[in-house]
XYZ file of C-alpha atoms in Angstrom:
346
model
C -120.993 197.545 -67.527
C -118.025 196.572 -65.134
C -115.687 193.880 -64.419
C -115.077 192.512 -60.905
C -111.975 190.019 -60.022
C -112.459 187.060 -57.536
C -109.954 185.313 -55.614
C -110.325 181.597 -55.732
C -107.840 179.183 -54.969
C -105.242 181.512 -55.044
C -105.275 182.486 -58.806
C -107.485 185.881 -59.644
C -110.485 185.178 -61.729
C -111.874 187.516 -63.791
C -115.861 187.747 -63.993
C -117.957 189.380 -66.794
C -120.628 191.069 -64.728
C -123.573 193.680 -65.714
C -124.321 196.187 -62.968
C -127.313 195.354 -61.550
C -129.507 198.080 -59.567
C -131.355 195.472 -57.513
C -131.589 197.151 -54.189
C -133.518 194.193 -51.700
C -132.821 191.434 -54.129
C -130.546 189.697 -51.209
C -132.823 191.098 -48.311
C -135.895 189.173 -49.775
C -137.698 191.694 -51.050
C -140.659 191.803 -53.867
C -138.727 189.832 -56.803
C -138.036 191.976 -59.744
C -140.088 192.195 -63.124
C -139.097 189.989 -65.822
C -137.631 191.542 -68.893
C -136.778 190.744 -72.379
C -132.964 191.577 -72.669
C -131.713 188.274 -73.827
C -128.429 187.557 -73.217
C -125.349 187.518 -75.800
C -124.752 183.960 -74.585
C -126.042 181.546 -71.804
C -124.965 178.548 -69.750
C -126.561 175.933 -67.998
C -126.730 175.490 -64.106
C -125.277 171.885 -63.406
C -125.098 169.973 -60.237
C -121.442 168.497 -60.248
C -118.580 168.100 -57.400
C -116.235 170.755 -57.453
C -113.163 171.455 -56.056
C -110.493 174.819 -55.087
C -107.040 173.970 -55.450
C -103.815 175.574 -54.328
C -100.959 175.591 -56.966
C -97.795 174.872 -56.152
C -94.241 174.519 -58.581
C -92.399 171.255 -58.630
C -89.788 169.163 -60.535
C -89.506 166.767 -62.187
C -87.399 164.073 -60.355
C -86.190 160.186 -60.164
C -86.317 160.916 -56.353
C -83.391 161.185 -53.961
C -80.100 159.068 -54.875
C -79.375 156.536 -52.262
C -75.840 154.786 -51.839
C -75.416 151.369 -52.726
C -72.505 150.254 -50.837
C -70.183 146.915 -51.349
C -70.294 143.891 -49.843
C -67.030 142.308 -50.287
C -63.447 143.773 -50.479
C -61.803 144.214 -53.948
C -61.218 145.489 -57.437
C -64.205 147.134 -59.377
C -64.143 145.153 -62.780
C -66.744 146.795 -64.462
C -70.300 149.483 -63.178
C -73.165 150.130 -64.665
C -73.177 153.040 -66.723
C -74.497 156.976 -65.398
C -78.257 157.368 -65.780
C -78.716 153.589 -67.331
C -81.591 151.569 -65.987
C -81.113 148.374 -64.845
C -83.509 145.548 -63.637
C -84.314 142.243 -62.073
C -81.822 139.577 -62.628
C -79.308 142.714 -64.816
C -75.589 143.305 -63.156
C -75.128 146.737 -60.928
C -71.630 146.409 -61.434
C -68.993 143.916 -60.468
C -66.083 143.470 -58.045
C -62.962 140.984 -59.096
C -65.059 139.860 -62.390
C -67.956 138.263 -59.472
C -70.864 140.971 -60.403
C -73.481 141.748 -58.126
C -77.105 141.082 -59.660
C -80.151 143.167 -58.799
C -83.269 141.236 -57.221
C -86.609 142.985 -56.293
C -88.224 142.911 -52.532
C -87.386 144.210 -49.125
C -85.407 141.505 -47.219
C -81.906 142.339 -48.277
C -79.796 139.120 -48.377
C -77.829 138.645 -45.090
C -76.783 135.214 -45.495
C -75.639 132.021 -48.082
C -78.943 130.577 -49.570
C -78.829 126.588 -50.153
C -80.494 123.721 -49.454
C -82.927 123.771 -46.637
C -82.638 127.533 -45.782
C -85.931 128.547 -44.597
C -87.566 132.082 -44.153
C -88.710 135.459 -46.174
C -85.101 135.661 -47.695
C -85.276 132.498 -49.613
C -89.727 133.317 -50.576
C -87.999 136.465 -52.007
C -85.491 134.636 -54.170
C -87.601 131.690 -55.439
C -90.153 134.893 -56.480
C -87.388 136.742 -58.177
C -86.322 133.317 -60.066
C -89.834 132.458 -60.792
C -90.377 136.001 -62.493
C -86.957 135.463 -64.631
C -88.128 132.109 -65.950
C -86.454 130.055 -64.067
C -89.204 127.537 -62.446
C -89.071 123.415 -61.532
C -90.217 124.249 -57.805
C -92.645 125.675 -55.634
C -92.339 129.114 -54.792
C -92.271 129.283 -50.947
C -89.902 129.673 -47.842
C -88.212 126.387 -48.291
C -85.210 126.463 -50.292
C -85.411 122.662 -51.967
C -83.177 120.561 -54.220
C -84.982 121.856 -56.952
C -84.397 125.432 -55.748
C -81.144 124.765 -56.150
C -81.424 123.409 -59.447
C -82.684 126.684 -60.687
C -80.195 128.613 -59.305
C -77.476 126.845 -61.144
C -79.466 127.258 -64.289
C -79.589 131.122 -63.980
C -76.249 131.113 -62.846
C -74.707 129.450 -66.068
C -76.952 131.902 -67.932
C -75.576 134.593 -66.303
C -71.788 133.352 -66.767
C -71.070 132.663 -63.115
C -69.777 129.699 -61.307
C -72.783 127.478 -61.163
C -72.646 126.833 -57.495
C -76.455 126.317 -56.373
C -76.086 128.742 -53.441
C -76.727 132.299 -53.605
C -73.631 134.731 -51.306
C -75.180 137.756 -49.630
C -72.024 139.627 -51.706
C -73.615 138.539 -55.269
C -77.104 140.629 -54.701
C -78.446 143.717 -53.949
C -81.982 144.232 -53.377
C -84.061 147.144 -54.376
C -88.285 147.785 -54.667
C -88.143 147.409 -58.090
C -85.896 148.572 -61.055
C -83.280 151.505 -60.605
C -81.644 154.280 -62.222
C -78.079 154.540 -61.848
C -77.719 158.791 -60.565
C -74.476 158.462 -60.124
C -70.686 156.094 -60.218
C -69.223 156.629 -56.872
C -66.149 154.459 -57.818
C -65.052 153.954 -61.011
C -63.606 150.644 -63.242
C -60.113 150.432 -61.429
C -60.688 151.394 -58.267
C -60.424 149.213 -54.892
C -63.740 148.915 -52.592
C -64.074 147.534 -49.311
C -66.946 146.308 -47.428
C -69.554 149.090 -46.659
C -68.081 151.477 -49.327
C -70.436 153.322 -51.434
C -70.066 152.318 -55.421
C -73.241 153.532 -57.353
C -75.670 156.256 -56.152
C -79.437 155.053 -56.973
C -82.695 156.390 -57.354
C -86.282 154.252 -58.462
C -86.089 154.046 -62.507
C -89.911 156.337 -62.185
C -90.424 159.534 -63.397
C -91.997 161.478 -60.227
C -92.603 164.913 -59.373
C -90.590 166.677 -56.393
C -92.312 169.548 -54.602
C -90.432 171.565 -51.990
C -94.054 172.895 -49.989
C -93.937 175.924 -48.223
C -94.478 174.697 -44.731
C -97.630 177.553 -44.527
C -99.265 174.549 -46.952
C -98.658 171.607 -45.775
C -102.199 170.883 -44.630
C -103.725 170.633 -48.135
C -100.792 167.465 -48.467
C -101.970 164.021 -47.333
C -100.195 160.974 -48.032
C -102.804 159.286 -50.692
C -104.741 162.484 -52.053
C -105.216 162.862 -55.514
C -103.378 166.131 -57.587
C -103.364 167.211 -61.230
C -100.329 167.981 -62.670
C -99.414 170.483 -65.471
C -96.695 169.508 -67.679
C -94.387 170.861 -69.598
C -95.817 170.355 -72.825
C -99.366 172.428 -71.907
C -101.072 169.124 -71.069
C -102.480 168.080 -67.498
C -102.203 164.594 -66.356
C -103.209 162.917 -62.857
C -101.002 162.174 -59.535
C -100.933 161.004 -56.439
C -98.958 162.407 -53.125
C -96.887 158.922 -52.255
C -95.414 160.539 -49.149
C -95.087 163.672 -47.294
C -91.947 164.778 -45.032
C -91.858 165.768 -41.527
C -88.187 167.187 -41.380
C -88.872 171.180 -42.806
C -85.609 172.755 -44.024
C -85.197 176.917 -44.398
C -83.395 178.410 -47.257
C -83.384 181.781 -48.295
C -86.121 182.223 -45.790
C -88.674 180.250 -46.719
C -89.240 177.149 -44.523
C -90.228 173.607 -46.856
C -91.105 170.318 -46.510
C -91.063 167.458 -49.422
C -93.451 165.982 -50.953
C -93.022 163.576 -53.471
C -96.183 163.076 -56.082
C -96.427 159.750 -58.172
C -97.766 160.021 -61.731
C -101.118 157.831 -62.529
C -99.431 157.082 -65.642
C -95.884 156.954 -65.805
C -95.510 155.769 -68.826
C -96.445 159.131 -70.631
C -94.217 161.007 -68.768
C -91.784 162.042 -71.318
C -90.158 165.041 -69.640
C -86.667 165.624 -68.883
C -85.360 164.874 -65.302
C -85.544 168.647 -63.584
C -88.372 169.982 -65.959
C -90.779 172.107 -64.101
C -94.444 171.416 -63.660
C -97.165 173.213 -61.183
C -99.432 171.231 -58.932
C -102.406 171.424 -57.968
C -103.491 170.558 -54.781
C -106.864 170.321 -53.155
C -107.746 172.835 -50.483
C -111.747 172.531 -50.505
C -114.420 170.107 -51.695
C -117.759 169.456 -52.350
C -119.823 167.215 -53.427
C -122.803 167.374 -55.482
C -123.850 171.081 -55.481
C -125.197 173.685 -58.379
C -122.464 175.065 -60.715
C -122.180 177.736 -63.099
C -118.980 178.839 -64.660
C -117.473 182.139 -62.875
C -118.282 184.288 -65.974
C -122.166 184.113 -65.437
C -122.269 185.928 -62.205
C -123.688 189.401 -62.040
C -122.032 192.083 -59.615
C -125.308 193.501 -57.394
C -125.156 196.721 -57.010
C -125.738 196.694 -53.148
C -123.203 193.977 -53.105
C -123.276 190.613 -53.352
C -124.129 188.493 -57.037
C -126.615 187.625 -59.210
C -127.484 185.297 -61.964
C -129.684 186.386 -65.225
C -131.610 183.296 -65.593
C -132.939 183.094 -68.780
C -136.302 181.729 -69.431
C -137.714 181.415 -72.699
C -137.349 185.146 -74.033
C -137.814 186.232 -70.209
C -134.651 187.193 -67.851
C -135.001 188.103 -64.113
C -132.188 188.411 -62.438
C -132.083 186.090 -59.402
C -129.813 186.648 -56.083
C -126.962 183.793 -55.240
C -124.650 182.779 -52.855
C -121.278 181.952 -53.801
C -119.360 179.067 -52.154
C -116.184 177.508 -53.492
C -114.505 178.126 -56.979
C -112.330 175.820 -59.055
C -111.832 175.347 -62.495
C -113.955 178.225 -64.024
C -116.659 176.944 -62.062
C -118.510 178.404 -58.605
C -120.969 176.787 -56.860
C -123.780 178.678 -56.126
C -127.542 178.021 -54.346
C -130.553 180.903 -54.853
C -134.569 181.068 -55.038
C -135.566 178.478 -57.633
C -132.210 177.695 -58.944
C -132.346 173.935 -60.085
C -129.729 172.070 -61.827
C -130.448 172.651 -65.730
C -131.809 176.596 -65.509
C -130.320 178.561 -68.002
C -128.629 182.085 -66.989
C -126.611 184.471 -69.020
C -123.388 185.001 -70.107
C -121.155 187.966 -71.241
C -120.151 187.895 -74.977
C -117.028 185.422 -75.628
């Protein structure tokens, strides 16, 4: 008996293997006599997809902080505390007691909103008053009477002068809710136009990976990943985006890659916690499996499988393709999805 180690996907993987003195079992030769050696254990041969992976350490992360800057000159009244969420309709923080409200979408507000305003900047406030409750009109690109109506409603609500017209300096716009990373100012201090006051990042738990620049073929923009937490379990992901600028530190050259979790929700994991990757290097589809442990080391080289049938065994001559999760797929003489081979003793 002997053990061999395979290299798949990067990680070494031990196989339980019986030496085998098969000499002409991969040349096509006569095909050996059955015999009645039953196995310890056996598996079955399964068609399936599988996949080899490349694992990779990340982090973690709320993403990269981004300033948000002010919009009128002034005296910071009050901020939104470090690391607090906030969300649609919610005060960032506030210059001379006039705070500045947080509305989701991607036209930032360049201009007073009122009555008869037309265009995407008005579509993306009558949304964000719509989703706060706040309804009597038709959401659109027209800002109406009734628009306006609304807008004094949230405004009382929100303790502000109830004007009708929304000021470019009383909004900031983000994708959707934030984290606050850090205060650049503080209560107290003057701001002027342009000056950063909070640092943000989104409020969603995502995973940071600096990839060595050596990998960054197996990262696309859309793939699927698994993801290994910190707690031992394994949940799914999704490369959002990829970088193109590499940076080289302590001489290894990197590029970022930023992974999305399926489920965000269950991420419970503190911001900076490492996890390990794993991303997809090979595929394929549809093709006979058996787990690692059931191939046989030939003695002229090659493998093997011990297929097992009824209290016969033969060993039968395979060819290996890719490996992934404790799994290889294989092809051989007669090998059909649900033949049983042998395995070594658990």
């Amino acid at each position: 008996m002997r053990r061999i180690v395979a290299v798949a996907g990067g990680a070494a993987v031990v196989i339980g293997a019986t030496a085998v003195a098969a000499t002409g079992l991969l040349s096509g030769a006569a095909k050996p006599p059955a015999t009645s050696g039953l196995p310890a254990a056996t598996a079955t041969v399964t068609r399936a997809d599988i996949e080899e992976t490349v694992d990779v350490d990340g982090a973690i992360s709320y993403g990269t902080p981004a300033d948000l800057v002010a919009r009128t000159a002034g005296t910071i009244t009050s901020i939104a505390a470090q690391a607090s969420q906030v969300s649609r309709g919610q005060a960032l923080y506030a210059v001379d007691a006039q705070p500045v409200f947080l509305m989701y979408g991607s036209v930032p507000f360049y201009r007073p909103l009122s009555t008869d305003a037309t265009g995407a900047d008005v579509a993306e406030l009558e949304s964000n008053l719509a989703a706060l409750g706040y309804g009597g009109f038709t959401v659109d690109d027209r800002f109406t009477s009734n628009t306006a109506d609304a807008v004094r409603r949230w405004q009382t609500d929100r303790g502000v002068a109830a004007t009708g017209t929304i000021t470019p300096s009383s909004v900031s716009v983000a994708s959707g809710p934030v984290r606050i990373a850090a205060q650049t100012r503080k209560t107290g201090d003057q701001v002027g136009p342009g000056q950063p006051v909070l640092q943000c990042t989104s409020a969603v738990r995502a995973v940071n990976v600096p990839l060595d620049i050596s990998d960054q073929q197996y990262a696309r923009a859309g793939a699927a990943v698994t993801i290994d937490l910190p707690d031992h379990t394994t949940t799914a992901g999704v490369i959002a985006s990829v970088g193109t600028a590499a940076t080289t530190q302590s001489g290894q050259t990197t590029i970022p890659v930023a992974i999305a979790f399926r489920d965000p929700g269950r991420i419970t994991a503190l911001e900076g916690a490492p996890v390990t990757v794993h991303l997809v290097s090979a595929q394929r589809k549809d093709v006979l499996t058996v787990p690692v442990a059931a191939l046989l080391a030939l003695a002229e080289g090659g493998y093997g499988l011990q297929v097992v049938d009824g209290t016969q065994t033969r060993i039968v001559p395979v060819r290996t393709g890719l490996f992934g999760s404790g799994a290889v797929e294989v092809s051989g003489p007669g090998l059909t999805a649900g033949t049983r081979v042998g395995m070594p003793p658990s």
